[in-house]
Amino acid sequence: MSKADMIRRARSAFREVLEAMEQPKSQLLQRDPAIKGLVENIVRRVEEARKPENWPVEEYPDEFAKYHPQDRYLWSWLLYHAAFVSDDLASILCILRGMGCELVEHPEYGYAIRPIIGGKGFESMERYNYVKEPLNALTGDLLPLLKQLRDEVRRGKVIPASEYRQGRLGER
């Protein structure tokens, strides 16, 4: 079943349940009184998830921004959104960035994570491959985020307008 089909079916079912809950002697709820309890559980869980103290984001600092500030807003966006997908994904990305990675535009994936070897970055490609190994199991979560990041950048929703500075021709 496609995501669109599931959403359509869920809307239809929730609409029917909500209408039934507004009627004093609903046939649907009399046939299956557990439906009301399931709805109450969903409402409680959503309300609990709305509380900031229950958000998955603890803190994923961009420790490498001082050495490679060009893509700091890209990493901020990626780390923030990754935390809502998976704590593991956000943690691994945070470690990779902190040890020396940059985000570069990629025609197929939106953005790609590229290690910086030497200097303040990874000491070797082997070390990078070792550190990124756990990320391989999470590519299904990461790839949609990288594409979404590209789309958001193109819409102008990642890099704040205050960071753009108009200069003069020939000025660096």
mmCIF file of N, CA and C in Angstrom, residues 72-73 156-164:
data_model
loop_
_atom_site.group_PDB
_atom_site.id
_atom_site.type_symbol
_atom_site.label_atom_id
_atom_site.label_comp_id
_atom_site.label_asym_id
_atom_site.label_seq_id
_atom_site.Cartn_x
_atom_site.Cartn_y
_atom_site.Cartn_z
ATOM 1 N N ARG A 72 28.125 25.378 7.514
ATOM 2 C CA ARG A 72 27.593 25.224 8.873
ATOM 3 C C ARG A 72 26.064 25.233 8.914
ATOM 4 N N TYR A 73 25.432 26.017 8.061
ATOM 5 C CA TYR A 73 23.964 26.038 8.059
ATOM 6 C C TYR A 73 23.390 24.749 7.487
ATOM 7 N N GLY A 156 15.607 28.520 -0.534
ATOM 8 C CA GLY A 156 16.144 29.597 0.290
ATOM 9 C C GLY A 156 15.770 29.482 1.753
ATOM 10 N N LYS A 157 15.552 28.262 2.238
ATOM 11 C CA LYS A 157 15.089 28.073 3.608
ATOM 12 C C LYS A 157 16.147 27.502 4.547
ATOM 13 N N VAL A 158 17.405 27.492 4.125
ATOM 14 C CA VAL A 158 18.448 26.931 4.981
ATOM 15 C C VAL A 158 19.458 27.991 5.394
ATOM 16 N N ILE A 159 19.971 28.712 4.437
ATOM 17 C CA ILE A 159 20.961 29.748 4.737
ATOM 18 C C ILE A 159 20.216 31.052 4.988
ATOM 19 N N PRO A 160 20.360 31.639 6.176
ATOM 20 C CA PRO A 160 19.623 32.867 6.487
ATOM 21 C C PRO A 160 20.022 34.019 5.566
ATOM 22 N N ALA A 161 19.049 34.832 5.207
ATOM 23 C CA ALA A 161 19.307 35.963 4.319
ATOM 24 C C ALA A 161 20.366 36.891 4.895
ATOM 25 N N SER A 162 20.470 36.943 6.221
ATOM 26 C CA SER A 162 21.468 37.825 6.843
ATOM 27 C C SER A 162 22.899 37.413 6.496
ATOM 28 N N GLU A 163 23.089 36.186 6.015
ATOM 29 C CA GLU A 163 24.421 35.714 5.655
ATOM 30 C C GLU A 163 24.827 36.142 4.253
ATOM 31 N N TYR A 164 23.858 36.567 3.459
ATOM 32 C CA TYR A 164 24.196 37.036 2.125
ATOM 33 C C TYR A 164 24.683 38.473 2.221
#
